[in-house]
PDB file of C-alpha atoms in Angstrom:
ATOM      1  CA  MET A1100      80.294  86.836 104.283  1.00 48.00           C
ATOM      2  CA  LEU A1101      76.641  85.793 104.346  1.00 45.00           C
ATOM      3  CA  PHE A1102      75.095  83.695 101.643  1.00 37.00           C
ATOM      4  CA  THR A1103      71.477  83.485 100.486  1.00 34.00           C
ATOM      5  CA  GLY A1104      69.969  80.650  98.475  1.00 32.00           C
ATOM      6  CA  THR A1105      72.826  81.815  96.396  1.00 27.00           C
ATOM      7  CA  VAL A1106      75.148  83.700  98.827  1.00 31.00           C
ATOM      8  CA  LEU A1107      75.107  86.210 101.676  1.00 34.00           C
ATOM      9  CA  ALA A1108      78.005  88.000 103.370  1.00 35.00           C
ATOM     10  CA  LEU A1109      77.997  89.704 106.828  1.00 34.00           C
ATOM     11  CA  SER A1110      80.169  91.260 109.833  1.00 33.00           C
ATOM     12  CA  THR A1111      80.614  93.537 113.302  1.00 32.00           C
ATOM     13  CA  PRO A1112      81.545  97.256 113.925  1.00 35.00           C
ATOM     14  CA  ILE A1113      85.032  98.635 113.969  1.00 40.00           C
ATOM     15  CA  ALA A1114      84.332 100.141 117.398  1.00 38.00           C
ATOM     16  CA  ASN A1115      86.954 102.892 117.386  1.00 39.00           C
ATOM     17  CA  ALA A1116      89.813 100.455 116.987  1.00 42.00           C
ATOM     18  CA  GLN A1117      93.027 102.365 117.206  1.00 45.00           C
ATOM     19  CA  THR A1118      96.544 101.067 116.921  1.00 52.00           C
ATOM     20  CA  GLY A1119      99.884 102.793 116.701  1.00 66.00           C
ATOM     21  CA  GLY A1120      98.300 106.193 116.105  1.00 83.00           C
ATOM     22  CA  TRP A1121      96.125 105.152 113.164  1.00 92.00           C
ATOM     23  CA  LYS A1122      92.438 104.464 112.900  1.00 94.00           C
ATOM     24  CA  PRO A1123      90.629 102.496 110.191  1.00 96.00           C
ATOM     25  CA  SER A1124      87.895 104.146 108.192  1.00 97.00           C
ATOM     26  CA  GLU A1125      84.627 102.589 107.179  1.00 97.00           C
ATOM     27  CA  GLN A1126      82.532 102.843 104.046  1.00 98.00           C
ATOM     28  CA  ILE A1127      78.982 101.519 103.754  1.00 97.00           C
ATOM     29  CA  LYS A1128      77.502 100.791 100.351  1.00 96.00           C
ATOM     30  CA  THR A1129      73.923  99.730  99.801  1.00 96.00           C
ATOM     31  CA  TYR A1130      71.980  98.327  96.897  1.00 95.00           C
ATOM     32  CA  ALA A1131      68.247  98.843  96.439  1.00 95.00           C
ATOM     33  CA  ILE A1132      65.854  95.937  96.690  1.00 96.00           C
ATOM     34  CA  SER A1133      62.102  95.737  96.222  1.00 95.00           C
ATOM     35  CA  GLY A1134      59.247  93.763  97.705  1.00 95.00           C
ATOM     36  CA  ASN A1135      56.556  94.191 100.323  1.00 95.00           C
ATOM     37  CA  THR A1136      56.842  90.839 102.131  1.00 96.00           C
ATOM     38  CA  GLY A1137      59.798  89.152 103.787  1.00 96.00           C
ATOM     39  CA  PHE A1138      59.863  86.545 101.039  1.00 96.00           C
ATOM     40  CA  GLY A1139      59.663  89.228  98.338  1.00 96.00           C
ATOM     41  CA  LEU A1140      62.498  91.235  99.898  1.00 96.00           C
ATOM     42  CA  TYR A1141      64.711  88.165 100.154  1.00 94.00           C
ATOM     43  CA  GLN A1142      63.912  87.195  96.581  1.00 94.00           C
ATOM     44  CA  SER A1143      64.989  90.680  95.460  1.00 94.00           C
ATOM     45  CA  VAL A1144      68.219  90.308  97.452  1.00 93.00           C
ATOM     46  CA  GLY A1145      68.893  87.115  95.509  1.00 90.00           C
ATOM     47  CA  GLU A1146      68.369  88.942  92.223  1.00 90.00           C
ATOM     48  CA  ARG A1147      70.303  92.122  93.047  1.00 89.00           C
ATOM     49  CA  GLY A1148      72.870  91.153  95.663  1.00 84.00           C
ATOM     50  CA  PRO A1149      76.601  91.604  95.164  1.00 82.00           C
ATOM     51  CA  GLN A1150      78.798  88.911  93.694  1.00 73.00           C
ATOM     52  CA  ALA A1151      81.239  87.548  96.254  1.00 60.00           C
ATOM     53  CA  GLY A1152      82.316  84.383  94.503  1.00 57.00           C
ATOM     54  CA  VAL A1153      78.610  83.593  94.433  1.00 62.00           C
ATOM     55  CA  GLN A1154      75.512  85.746  94.778  1.00 68.00           C
ATOM     56  CA  ALA A1155      75.607  87.377  98.230  1.00 82.00           C
ATOM     57  CA  VAL A1156      73.177  89.207 100.500  1.00 92.00           C
ATOM     58  CA  ALA A1157      76.023  91.328 101.842  1.00 94.00           C
ATOM     59  CA  HIS A1158      79.781  91.299 101.919  1.00 93.00           C
ATOM     60  CA  THR A1159      82.789  92.980 103.457  1.00 96.00           C
ATOM     61  CA  THR A1160      85.924  93.976 101.598  1.00 96.00           C
ATOM     62  CA  PHE A1161      88.755  96.342 102.330  1.00 97.00           C
ATOM     63  CA  LYS A1162      91.307  98.650 100.805  1.00 98.00           C
ATOM     64  CA  LEU A1163      94.713  98.594 102.473  1.00 97.00           C
ATOM     65  CA  THR A1164      97.827 100.567 101.648  1.00 97.00           C
ATOM     66  CA  TRP A1165     100.980 101.050 103.684  1.00 97.00           C
ATOM     67  CA  ARG A1166     103.611 103.713 104.290  1.00 97.00           C
ATOM     68  CA  ARG A1167     106.795 101.847 105.120  1.00 97.00           C
ATOM     69  CA  ASP A1168     110.221 103.164 106.025  1.00 97.00           C
ATOM     70  CA  TYR A1169     112.989 100.702 105.154  1.00 97.00           C
ATOM     71  CA  ARG A1170     116.349 101.762 106.588  1.00 97.00           C
ATOM     72  CA  PRO A1171     119.694 100.322 105.468  1.00 98.00           C
ATOM     73  CA  GLN A1172     121.955  99.872 108.500  1.00 97.00           C
ATOM     74  CA  PRO A1173     125.682 100.601 108.794  1.00 97.00           C
ATOM     75  CA  ASP A1174     126.347  96.862 109.284  1.00 97.00           C
ATOM     76  CA  GLY A1175     124.727  96.024 105.899  1.00 97.00           C
ATOM     77  CA  ALA A1176     121.399  94.885 107.321  1.00 97.00           C
ATOM     78  CA  CYS A1177     118.022  96.463 106.570  1.00 98.00           C
ATOM     79  CA  VAL A1178     115.368  97.288 109.146  1.00 98.00           C
ATOM     80  CA  LEU A1179     111.732  98.110 108.521  1.00 97.00           C
ATOM     81  CA  ALA A1180     111.550 101.048 110.919  1.00 96.00           C
ATOM     82  CA  THR A1181     107.898 102.012 110.473  1.00 96.00           C
ATOM     83  CA  ALA A1182     104.832 100.530 108.841  1.00 96.00           C
ATOM     84  CA  ARG A1183     101.696 102.653 108.952  1.00 96.00           C
ATOM     85  CA  PRO A1184      98.500 101.248 107.451  1.00 98.00           C
ATOM     86  CA  ASN A1185      95.734 103.139 105.704  1.00 98.00           C
ATOM     87  CA  LEU A1186      92.740 100.807 106.040  1.00 98.00           C
ATOM     88  CA  THR A1187      89.207 101.285 104.733  1.00 98.00           C
ATOM     89  CA  ILE A1188      86.724  98.526 105.533  1.00 98.00           C
ATOM     90  CA  ILE A1189      83.911  98.464 102.975  1.00 98.00           C
ATOM     91  CA  TYR A1190      80.537  96.953 103.857  1.00 98.00           C
ATOM     92  CA  THR A1191      77.849  96.275 101.255  1.00 96.00           C
ATOM     93  CA  TRP A1192      74.304  95.263 102.178  1.00 96.00           C
ATOM     94  CA  PRO A1193      70.740  95.655 100.888  1.00 97.00           C
ATOM     95  CA  LYS A1194      68.463  98.627 101.459  1.00 96.00           C
ATOM     96  CA  ALA A1195      64.749  97.918 101.565  1.00 96.00           C
ATOM     97  CA  PRO A1196      62.063 100.283 100.264  1.00 95.00           C
ATOM     98  CA  ALA A1197      61.253 103.101 102.694  1.00 92.00           C
ATOM     99  CA  LYS A1198      57.537 102.343 102.847  1.00 94.00           C
ATOM    100  CA  LEU A1199      56.963  98.783 103.981  1.00 96.00           C
ATOM    101  CA  PRO A1200      53.945  97.495 105.893  1.00 96.00           C
ATOM    102  CA  PRO A1201      54.735  97.926 109.623  1.00 96.00           C
ATOM    103  CA  ASP A1202      55.059  94.205 110.389  1.00 96.00           C
ATOM    104  CA  VAL A1203      57.305  93.654 107.346  1.00 96.00           C
ATOM    105  CA  ALA A1204      59.386  96.717 108.285  1.00 96.00           C
ATOM    106  CA  ALA A1205      59.937  95.299 111.789  1.00 97.00           C
ATOM    107  CA  SER A1206      60.886  91.900 110.372  1.00 97.00           C
ATOM    108  CA  TRP A1207      63.259  93.533 107.875  1.00 97.00           C
ATOM    109  CA  GLN A1208      64.886  95.611 110.619  1.00 97.00           C
ATOM    110  CA  ARG A1209      65.633  92.469 112.650  1.00 97.00           C
ATOM    111  CA  PHE A1210      67.077  90.804 109.548  1.00 97.00           C
ATOM    112  CA  ILE A1211      69.266  93.686 108.391  1.00 98.00           C
ATOM    113  CA  SER A1212      70.511  94.357 111.936  1.00 97.00           C
ATOM    114  CA  GLY A1213      71.651  90.736 112.121  1.00 97.00           C
ATOM    115  CA  VAL A1214      73.250  90.965 108.682  1.00 97.00           C
ATOM    116  CA  GLU A1215      75.130  94.107 109.719  1.00 98.00           C
ATOM    117  CA  LYS A1216      76.272  92.461 112.957  1.00 97.00           C
ATOM    118  CA  HIS A1217      77.571  89.482 110.966  1.00 97.00           C
ATOM    119  CA  GLU A1218      79.401  91.648 108.438  1.00 97.00           C
ATOM    120  CA  ARG A1219      81.035  93.681 111.160  1.00 98.00           C
ATOM    121  CA  VAL A1220      82.588  90.499 112.536  1.00 98.00           C
ATOM    122  CA  HIS A1221      84.284  90.165 109.143  1.00 97.00           C
ATOM    123  CA  GLY A1222      85.442  93.762 109.571  1.00 98.00           C
ATOM    124  CA  GLU A1223      86.980  92.858 112.929  1.00 98.00           C
ATOM    125  CA  HIS A1224      88.761  89.919 111.285  1.00 98.00           C
ATOM    126  CA  ILE A1225      90.254  92.316 108.733  1.00 98.00           C
ATOM    127  CA  LEU A1226      91.303  94.736 111.457  1.00 98.00           C
ATOM    128  CA  ASP A1227      92.936  91.898 113.420  1.00 97.00           C
ATOM    129  CA  MET A1228      94.899  90.906 110.307  1.00 97.00           C
ATOM    130  CA  VAL A1229      96.159  94.463 109.807  1.00 98.00           C
ATOM    131  CA  LYS A1230      97.229  94.697 113.462  1.00 97.00           C
ATOM    132  CA  LYS A1231      99.165  91.428 113.076  1.00 97.00           C
ATOM    133  CA  ILE A1232     100.843  92.739 109.926  1.00 97.00           C
ATOM    134  CA  GLU A1233     101.783  95.943 111.703  1.00 97.00           C
ATOM    135  CA  ALA A1234     103.187  94.090 114.731  1.00 96.00           C
ATOM    136  CA  TYR A1235     105.229  91.769 112.518  1.00 97.00           C
ATOM    137  CA  SER A1236     106.488  94.546 110.254  1.00 96.00           C
ATOM    138  CA  ILE A1237     107.876  97.108 112.653  1.00 96.00           C
ATOM    139  CA  GLY A1238     111.470  96.270 113.453  1.00 97.00           C
ATOM    140  CA  LEU A1239     111.694  93.447 110.907  1.00 97.00           C
ATOM    141  CA  ARG A1240     115.372  92.993 110.057  1.00 97.00           C
ATOM    142  CA  ALA A1241     117.281  91.192 107.329  1.00 97.00           C
ATOM    143  CA  GLU A1242     121.050  90.727 107.497  1.00 97.00           C
ATOM    144  CA  ASN A1243     123.302  91.366 104.479  1.00 97.00           C
ATOM    145  CA  ASP A1244     120.545  93.415 102.833  1.00 97.00           C
ATOM    146  CA  PRO A1245     122.001  96.859 101.998  1.00 96.00           C
ATOM    147  CA  LYS A1246     119.383  97.475  99.272  1.00 96.00           C
ATOM    148  CA  CYS A1247     116.484  96.321 101.496  1.00 97.00           C
ATOM    149  CA  GLN A1248     115.377  93.564  99.124  1.00 97.00           C
ATOM    150  CA  LYS A1249     115.558  90.524 101.436  1.00 97.00           C
ATOM    151  CA  VAL A1250     113.486  92.163 104.143  1.00 97.00           C
ATOM    152  CA  ARG A1251     110.738  92.834 101.588  1.00 96.00           C
ATOM    153  CA  VAL A1252     110.679  89.176 100.528  1.00 96.00           C
ATOM    154  CA  VAL A1253     110.393  88.034 104.150  1.00 96.00           C
ATOM    155  CA  LEU A1254     107.610  90.551 104.755  1.00 97.00           C
ATOM    156  CA  GLN A1255     105.654  89.539 101.633  1.00 96.00           C
ATOM    157  CA  GLN A1256     105.779  85.883 102.641  1.00 96.00           C
ATOM    158  CA  ARG A1257     104.306  86.667 106.057  1.00 96.00           C
ATOM    159  CA  LEU A1258     101.680  88.975 104.526  1.00 95.00           C
ATOM    160  CA  GLY A1259     100.494  86.090 102.362  1.00 95.00           C
ATOM    161  CA  GLU A1260     100.220  83.829 105.403  1.00 97.00           C
ATOM    162  CA  LEU A1261      98.253  86.402 107.395  1.00 97.00           C
ATOM    163  CA  SER A1262      95.955  87.105 104.451  1.00 96.00           C
ATOM    164  CA  ASN A1263      95.234  83.402 103.996  1.00 97.00           C
ATOM    165  CA  GLU A1264      94.574  83.080 107.728  1.00 97.00           C
ATOM    166  CA  GLN A1265      92.064  85.961 107.607  1.00 96.00           C
ATOM    167  CA  ARG A1266      90.255  84.463 104.602  1.00 95.00           C
ATOM    168  CA  GLN A1267      90.013  81.062 106.272  1.00 97.00           C
ATOM    169  CA  ARG A1268      88.730  82.647 109.461  1.00 97.00           C
ATOM    170  CA  GLY A1269      85.995  84.361 107.429  1.00 95.00           C
ATOM    171  CA  ARG A1270      85.048  81.134 105.639  1.00 94.00           C
ATOM    172  CA  ASP A1271      84.859  79.261 108.946  1.00 96.00           C
ATOM    173  CA  PHE A1272      82.714  81.998 110.464  1.00 96.00           C
ATOM    174  CA  ASP A1273      80.339  81.995 107.482  1.00 92.00           C
ATOM    175  CA  ARG A1274      80.055  78.223 107.572  1.00 92.00           C
ATOM    176  CA  ASP A1275      79.017  78.342 111.244  1.00 94.00           C
ATOM    177  CA  GLU A1276      76.610  81.247 110.781  1.00 93.00           C
ATOM    178  CA  LEU A1277      74.981  79.836 107.634  1.00 89.00           C
ATOM    179  CA  SER A1278      74.693  76.209 108.673  1.00 91.00           C
ATOM    180  CA  ASN A1279      71.342  74.831 109.802  1.00 92.00           C
ATOM    181  CA  GLY A1280      70.504  76.561 113.054  1.00 92.00           C
ATOM    182  CA  GLY A1281      73.270  79.161 112.660  1.00 93.00           C
ATOM    183  CA  ALA A1282      72.559  82.813 113.429  1.00 94.00           C
ATOM    184  CA  VAL A1283      72.311  83.926 109.802  1.00 92.00           C
ATOM    185  CA  HIS A1284      70.333  80.866 108.794  1.00 92.00           C
ATOM    186  CA  GLN A1285      67.834  81.782 111.521  1.00 95.00           C
ATOM    187  CA  LEU A1286      67.673  85.385 110.275  1.00 95.00           C
ATOM    188  CA  ILE A1287      66.889  84.225 106.755  1.00 93.00           C
ATOM    189  CA  LEU A1288      64.209  81.793 107.911  1.00 95.00           C
ATOM    190  CA  ALA A1289      62.563  84.432 110.086  1.00 96.00           C
ATOM    191  CA  LEU A1290      62.492  86.898 107.187  1.00 96.00           C
ATOM    192  CA  VAL A1291      61.147  84.576 104.493  1.00 95.00           C
ATOM    193  CA  ASN A1292      58.643  82.855 106.786  1.00 94.00           C
ATOM    194  CA  GLY A1293      57.491  86.086 108.398  1.00 89.00           C
ATOM    195  CA  PRO A1294      55.095  88.760 107.177  1.00 82.00           C
TER     196      PRO A1294
END
């Protein structure tokens, strides 16, 4: 997530990640901004950007559902036989006016390319989390669980841990990228101080 004077969120591409016969999908949303200078464009981002806890330049979210097959065993245990994710990674970033002065357009293109690269790293973090969930889930077994309730509790606990890990990873990444001298900080400075 990239933060502006308020907040900006960013990430890297999904790059045909495939696991266990499934493939994530991607959705890109944009919001219109105005301006004809780098400073003006960035100011418009601050006014129109998405809320991600704070005002953001861009952000990455996801929608995740699962098809799970819990199987009671003859010995009274329960095994999670399959867990197939349906993952959509959703990127949101600004879209500048089509007709910008050439030098501003070039500056904007460098900025938005960097923002997209940053956001796609967040997408990779999400994908990594889903792969970890899948690896943990398949074959998960709980003894004395004929109604498959215990195995669900164990799974939910681990899902919470993996989700918290992914969120912290994203916060750490943003902190590094947005700190003085960080990649996103440099992108912002180049845009607002450029043409």
